[in-house]
């Protein structure tokens, strides 16, 4: 009797523009935690501590999941690290850095219009 297999991708980005990706052929019925252990990423990157739920999150295709979730064929497991900057703050800082004359709604002004309109 032949057991069916599933193809899983495990991804982790420890820093901006650095991505560790593993393609794993596994037996069906494997859980997220089993796949992470078999991928070798937990041993290669010791900073990953999945017991700290506020620090690291495990997702499947961007949706948060539990370690005991059973995987299906072509699932992509993503280990998400915590944000270092609030996205709203980062956007505000980018806006201030590039100046109000060149950003968004304020980049094109009509002749004779008030500033900011």
PDB file of N, CA and C in Angstrom, residues 11 22 42 50 59 83:
ATOM      1  N   UNK A  11       8.880  28.896   4.758  1.00  0.00           N
ATOM      2  CA  UNK A  11       9.597  30.142   4.518  1.00  0.00           C
ATOM      3  C   UNK A  11       9.815  30.902   5.822  1.00  0.00           C
ATOM      4  N   UNK A  22      12.386  26.394   2.050  1.00  0.00           N
ATOM      5  CA  UNK A  22      12.599  24.954   1.954  1.00  0.00           C
ATOM      6  C   UNK A  22      11.399  24.323   1.258  1.00  0.00           C
ATOM      7  N   UNK A  42      14.281  25.378  12.270  1.00  0.00           N
ATOM      8  CA  UNK A  42      14.331  25.651  13.713  1.00  0.00           C
ATOM      9  C   UNK A  42      15.734  25.423  14.266  1.00  0.00           C
ATOM     10  N   UNK A  50       8.984  29.576  18.885  1.00  0.00           N
ATOM     11  CA  UNK A  50       7.552  29.538  18.622  1.00  0.00           C
ATOM     12  C   UNK A  50       6.716  29.507  19.891  1.00  0.00           C
ATOM     13  N   UNK A  59       2.027  31.025   9.989  1.00  0.00           N
ATOM     14  CA  UNK A  59       0.899  31.241   9.077  1.00  0.00           C
ATOM     15  C   UNK A  59       0.955  30.235   7.936  1.00  0.00           C
ATOM     16  N   UNK A  83       7.029  42.834  13.979  1.00  0.00           N
ATOM     17  CA  UNK A  83       7.308  44.094  13.307  1.00  0.00           C
ATOM     18  C   UNK A  83       8.229  44.942  14.172  1.00  0.00           C
TER      19      UNK A  83
END
